Amino acid sequence: MDYVSNTEQERQQMLKEIGVEAIEDIFDSIPDEVKLNRELDVSEGMSELELKRHINKIADTNISLENYTSFLGGGAYDHYVPSIIDHLISRQEFYTAYTPYQAELSQGTLQVVYEYQSMISELTGMDVANASLLDGSSATAEAILMASRISRNKKVLISSALHPSYREVAKTYGKPKNLDFVEISIEDGVTNLEELEDNLDNDVAAIVVQYPNFYGSIENMEKIKQLKEEYKKVLLIVVANPIALGLLTPPKEFGADIVTGEGQSLGNTINYGGPYLGYLACINDRKFIRQIPGRIAGATVDVDGNRGYVLTLQTREQHIRRERATSNMCTNEALNAAISTIYMATMGKKGMKEVAEQSYKKAHYLADKIDELEDFEVVNTDNFFHEFWVKTKLPVKKVLSSLKEEKILGGIDISRFEEEEGILISVTEKRTKEELDNLVRLLEAM
Amino acid sequence: MDYVSNTEQERQQMLKEIGVEAIEDIFDSIPDEVKLNRELDVSEGMSELELKRHINKIADTNISLENYTSFLGGGAYDHYVPSIIDHLISRQEFYTAYTPYQAELSQGTLQVVYEYQSMISELTGMDVANASLLDGSSATAEAILMASRISRNKKVLISSALHPSYREVAKTYGKPKNLDFVEISIEDGVTNLEELEDNLDNDVAAIVVQYPNFYGSIENMEKIKQLKEEYKKVLLIVVANPIALGLLTPPKEFGADIVTGEGQSLGNTINYGGPYLGYLACINDRKFIRQIPGRIAGATVDVDGNRGYVLTLQTREQHIRRERATSNMCTNEALNAAISTIYMATMGKKGMKEVAEQSYKKAHYLADKIDELEDFEVVNTDNFFHEFWVKTKLPVKKVLSSLKEEKILGGIDISRFEEEEGILISVTEKRTKEELDNLVRLLEAM
Amino acid sequence: MAEKLIIDYSSSGRKGYSLPPLDVPDINIEDNLESKYVRKDLNFPEVSEVDVVRHYTALSELNYGVDSGIYPLGSCTMKYNPKRNEDIARIEKLTQIHPYQSDDDVQGSLQILHELKTDLAEISGMDEMTLQPASGAHGEFTGLLIIRKYFEDKGIEKTKVIVPDSAHGTNPASAVMAGFDIVEIDSNEQGMVDLEKLKEAVDDDVAALMLTNPNTLGIFEKDIKEIADIIHDVGGLLYYDGANLNAVMGYARPGDMDFDVLHLNLHKTFSTPHGGGGPGSGTVGVKEFLKPYLPRPLLVKEEDKYYWDYDRPKSIGKVHGFYGNYGVLIRAYSYIKTLGYKGLKKTTENAVLNANYMKAKLKEDFVLPYEENSLHEFVLSGIKQKEKGVSTLNIAKRLLDYGQYAPTIYFPLVVKEAMMIEPTETENIETLNKFIDTLKIISKEIEDNPEIVKNAPHNTSVRKLDEAKAAREPDLKW
Amino acid sequence: MAEKLIIDYSSSGRKGYSLPPLDVPDINIEDNLESKYVRKDLNFPEVSEVDVVRHYTALSELNYGVDSGIYPLGSCTMKYNPKRNEDIARIEKLTQIHPYQSDDDVQGSLQILHELKTDLAEISGMDEMTLQPASGAHGEFTGLLIIRKYFEDKGIEKTKVIVPDSAHGTNPASAVMAGFDIVEIDSNEQGMVDLEKLKEAVDDDVAALMLTNPNTLGIFEKDIKEIADIIHDVGGLLYYDGANLNAVMGYARPGDMDFDVLHLNLHKTFSTPHGGGGPGSGTVGVKEFLKPYLPRPLLVKEEDKYYWDYDRPKSIGKVHGFYGNYGVLIRAYSYIKTLGYKGLKKTTENAVLNANYMKAKLKEDFVLPYEENSLHEFVLSGIKQKEKGVSTLNIAKRLLDYGQYAPTIYFPLVVKEAMMIEPTETENIETLNKFIDTLKIISKEIEDNPEIVKNAPHNTSVRKLDEAKAAREPDLKW
Ligand SMILES: Cc1ncc(COP(=O)(O)O)c(C=O)c1O
Ligand SMILES: Cc1ncc(COP(=O)(O)O)c(C=O)c1O
């Protein structure tokens, strides 16, 4: 099976027009020494029916959230995704389109990006947002690079309560630029602010904290704001879960200069980690806007004075500025941004709040119950959003594997990141009281 | 949860415009004596998430063809449905549209119907087809009523090898018109043509045979044609499986005046029996065309001379002719007809043939193997298309229930129709050799 | 804009499908099958998958759906079709089941169907329902056959069905198919059944009166109890055409109005998509005494087990090859479960509110032939505009130019130049205002520049189509 | 035609979502959370489900997708996106898995990913692949970090990356992000790497040369082996930008051309949809000696078990939070399994055939700056038309008026008034002819009536947009 339309006869006709005898002739420009003189060692093609059977059979060996109750989070959250989203982004006009190079025939995509930027700005409290980056981790890395360019500094104070993978990606990105990452340790599940203070000086490019942080805790943002404000050049980067911002005060109010993070929780399916989308927003300052990585859509008018949308401020970008671009970003996560746009529009003012509040209340209900159990202790009982850190005297691996036998994915074994121990439990609005009580019952019985 | 857009404030504003105080006031025109003075005894509404969980839980108790191998047919066939069909008919412009009353804003639907009529005509060999009827059984009934109106006769010779449910529906429809159904018995899985001949006279409105018939057999169509031609007024109605017509000679060549049947096999999912679609096609004769039930689309031109499509010959229909209409047909099975249109276009000249041939070959492979088994005998070994009648000394119910334990739906227990005994086994191109061999192995071991 | 026919994309040798290779030993079919049964050729398109996708995508763009905007077809209840219902109707465990699987195999589906019919019976006030009829008209036919069979069973001969002049065309057509003669009665000045005329028309031959309530003018027949008595007094039955149930859910039930038989159009009130003309579902409800006559099989629940009961000796027989339009029924179930009793009532309230709001706003510009309280829909007359030489048809076509669908026109027949408007509850005040404003603009155009309306539509993919030519020179296939 | 913003549909109190009621005991959040952390308000739209559906449906109608027609963007490989791949990427057993489930839980998905990377390695001639990069540029960055790390590990200092002037902007941008200095070299008269200039540019500081082959003019760098030798001789490495792999599948492999590192754009060659600008996938392949430096974790198969290997001390580290754009990878897998080795080769053949056919037909009307054999794409110049005062931008906009998308314009930079045309294999001779004819019509319009071209587009939902104003007075949110 292939997707070639032309028939043999049509091919012959075309070859004649071109003036060659056979298709192979056109490939004559490839020297023999690099020509492949065998068939590719790839399997035979399949009909659609065989393909579906083949893949379904493989897929069936997965254990999936369809029939397992999940308490896994750690940057990928199992929130409810309204039906209409997939119906809308399945319109071919959206999902098969390219980057809107011809704005006049791409107003759909462009307006969606503009709406996305508007809602991300509102949610974070910031003034300007871009059209998306590749994921939360790389967006964090890009934000750090951006901060370093703006402040012309290389030292980055990064909270150890920032997602371990985000820290790793940030370092991968920062290394070629000789960024100097200072990891601020954690205490009781939050960043040690004394240590932060000790390391602060005017050589610091940025402070990077997560809100809520990797362990689910809400940092002392007010204190961070105070610290930051003592040093004019230091930027504050807040990596925020946008769902939490339905309930929590926007980072802007705590002095954030750049807010970034993972947009998955806004309507994107869990999908084993991708495609997700990184969002990035900053304050309204020319120095900042000129340094934003990635695409930005803006409103303008056409020759008749009618409103329309275009990609704008492109002189930051690689296709114009090449080696002087703010980033190499080209393809981003436009369809995921469209998903998040439709999600935010559907949930709206009330729904964004309700999702956050329900997640909060259910998580706290569960944490309180678990904290009462003898063998378990919640590290951050009070100050978490919808994810919390449980320590236990029992072997974590055994706890989680017994739960799996009961069709429960009980949380993340924190030791997988080789820094701390315990279980990271995440609760979204999808979890029912019955599921929470069941988990408590099982833990109690261990 | 509901789908009402207006807010309470908007409702108040509207009430003011109307000039009433409360919504209830508008319902004052309903006399108290018939007003419901309690709430409906229907459950509380559900959010989308609850709904999906609720229904999935119920659905999980079904045994489905997803993981059972099915040899069930009997008018509902498990052919392969190409992916693109659902993508295309899921475009809201198709599936949420009404009957194309405003032709100028419904050219999509209308052209699809025109293409459907064209391909149904070609497939059956007939000259004119309508836009669809409710299903195969009611289409057969409508064809019989149509034949009776044309011939002005009441006697209908109906083959007992016509699907039992179709015969029942035909009688339900025929009774108020005092049609006189004479059932012609079967012999070796085909219609007893001597008996047919004996009953033929000039009072007969129509002969009704199925092609292939309920037992899968291909009737002696040539003989039927000869018999029919001896009586000028007698019409021949052929109820045909359109998939079979990819391989079999079109009924027109055997003298059919009306060809009708079930269109499900053309790309419609099995869906527990509906929605399916009845198709109906006839010869190009004014007397016939004037008597066609249901809608018909036709090509015409607009005021600028450009080609376009409309519903036409509407003076046959209920909304114009009311009690003098050819039928009460209003809503038909337009979306299913669209599915079948896309199916026929996708399969095309070669695919229609290949599906039919593969089904034929696989069915014959299986029948030959089963016929070799000691306890089983195929009634119609040679002359069937893709479905055959197996008799067995073993208790049919036990045979089928043991197969079910092996995740096989082994066929239809013919005794459910209270006429004959045995198993009706259907094989489509989807069944693999492995599945066929496995069935044989299991039957052999019984 | 025009899109050619799929056959015109054909190119010999192109393929749009793929099948697994034949895995049983190949045979020469003509060795088995006499060659006269082997088809010689099939002139079908030969196109690629891309061709098919692009062609039908292009055709879809020539259409207008509910997601495109308001669809105010009176009597058609073109409400929003919830996307979640589409998802649910595609759950494989629900769709991948064969109608001849045993009842044990499909208890889940039978539970859904049983809960659905129980809810529908409660909503309409009936005692039992069949899910078999596949459309409203099919439901009417089924209902009338039940009436016929009932009288036959009782040994009573009845030949006539009374139908008001405002009735939908399917009513008389169905009654004729069920073997009855039609007696049409005129409406009174308020657009309702004229009790005097009804009394005159009624005699012992009357098997049934068919009524929709509110009627096709959107007006509730307030004398319904008296009407029922008149019919019942001569031993006749009352048939309810459920096309307008959206006007009364939670407020009144046909069963309580003494209707004996009814059908419900699930593709109207219960939000299942119209699909460009179908599929629908016209489930039929009856009062207890008519239960024996329902089509077979009937879905029965016994001690938490569901099964199809075929042993129904008095049944009219089957009206559908299987059990009805199952996929449509699943969607209706999903809708009712979503709304619950509160949502159903709110639906009706807002359908009625929206219609009355539009009526209040539009009656200045168009003649409102019946001032009566109307519920979920109302009928305007274009006679004033007709005086300027502009017909209701012209107005309808002009609406298309403004990117909005037109109301039902020239129905009911009792209103000249009728425009029958039913907004449904899923429209909001802005979309209503937009439609109202557009009609007002057109009304103004008729004053100032009637030609632009008379020659409409101008902006559609084709302009006004020649229907006479289509009928005179039928071109029904390529 | 214009569609207002979603916020402009907002009406206080409207709701488009539904959630189950809270089933745990309710608490007052402010009892737990200091009030300074509790958000005071959120100015988000308040709209109904119907509003959302209609709004985004309306927006979609202002867009053009591959199913709308030809999309001849050079370098972008806008081929048909098979619908079956969309279905497969939505199988719940594949999508409803969490990235922190144990490897044991997700052996099925890991098998798919492993088979995919094995196939991609075979197609491109590399020894090992990482699936982590989420776009082409991300792949370039990853590849260059690998090169950097390799030299670091070997203790060799290298600072420069050579990039031809015809290279895509991401090439130099990625190299700079990876900490290198850029040396740009001019192409020769045939549009290929100028060997003399290359030799001049090369020295011991050169870490890598980045090349795409065929290059952005669609021309195969026939001296590739010599180029490789020049680079390898100074200890540098060869980087292959895989954006143009559609030109050579089954005919030649970058690995056999002595490239050491490459990325593949699965959203080009392997048919995954572009989504209006993403998501994509830029999987990176390397030769054996670079394997230790690949991002961690690396997918490994051991005795029929698949697992993520994190224990990779020489790795550059992670470049993605999880494992890459899994949903895109699933689609690419589905595509490769569908085509098989024969289909892949046929794909390339027809992509090349289509491009050469168009080139043959269009070179009469437009200047063809490089006569060389080109493969899957070619670049025309609008300089002749420019003399009449009509720019390539004008021509592009005029194409939109004819309902077709425009080619890539003003790229590569080496061609003045460039139009870079890549039809892909999924177009057929009719759609090619239609596009060719349209360009010929426009070419004629430029002779006869250049104004109509200069003022294009005329038929789109908005006309030519003022980009300068957009940049001068940024309006980036509502
Ligand atoms: C009042 C009324 N009765 C009956 C019908 C017939 O219903 P259906 O189209 O489902 O056959 C309709 C549908 O238009 C109607 O409006
Ligand atoms: C030649 C070339 N290289 C690199 C890229 C960058 O790929 P991506 O957009 O996936 O980042 C592109 C895409 O346009 C390209 O055409």
Coordinates of C-alpha atoms in Angstrom, one line a residue, chain A residues 48 52 78 223 297 384:
Chain A
E48 CA -5.0 -0.9 6.3
K52 CA -4.8 -2.0 12.4
D78 CA -4.6 13.2 33.9
K223 CA 9.7 35.9 50.1
A297 CA 1.1 36.1 16.2
F384 CA 0.6 21.7 48.3

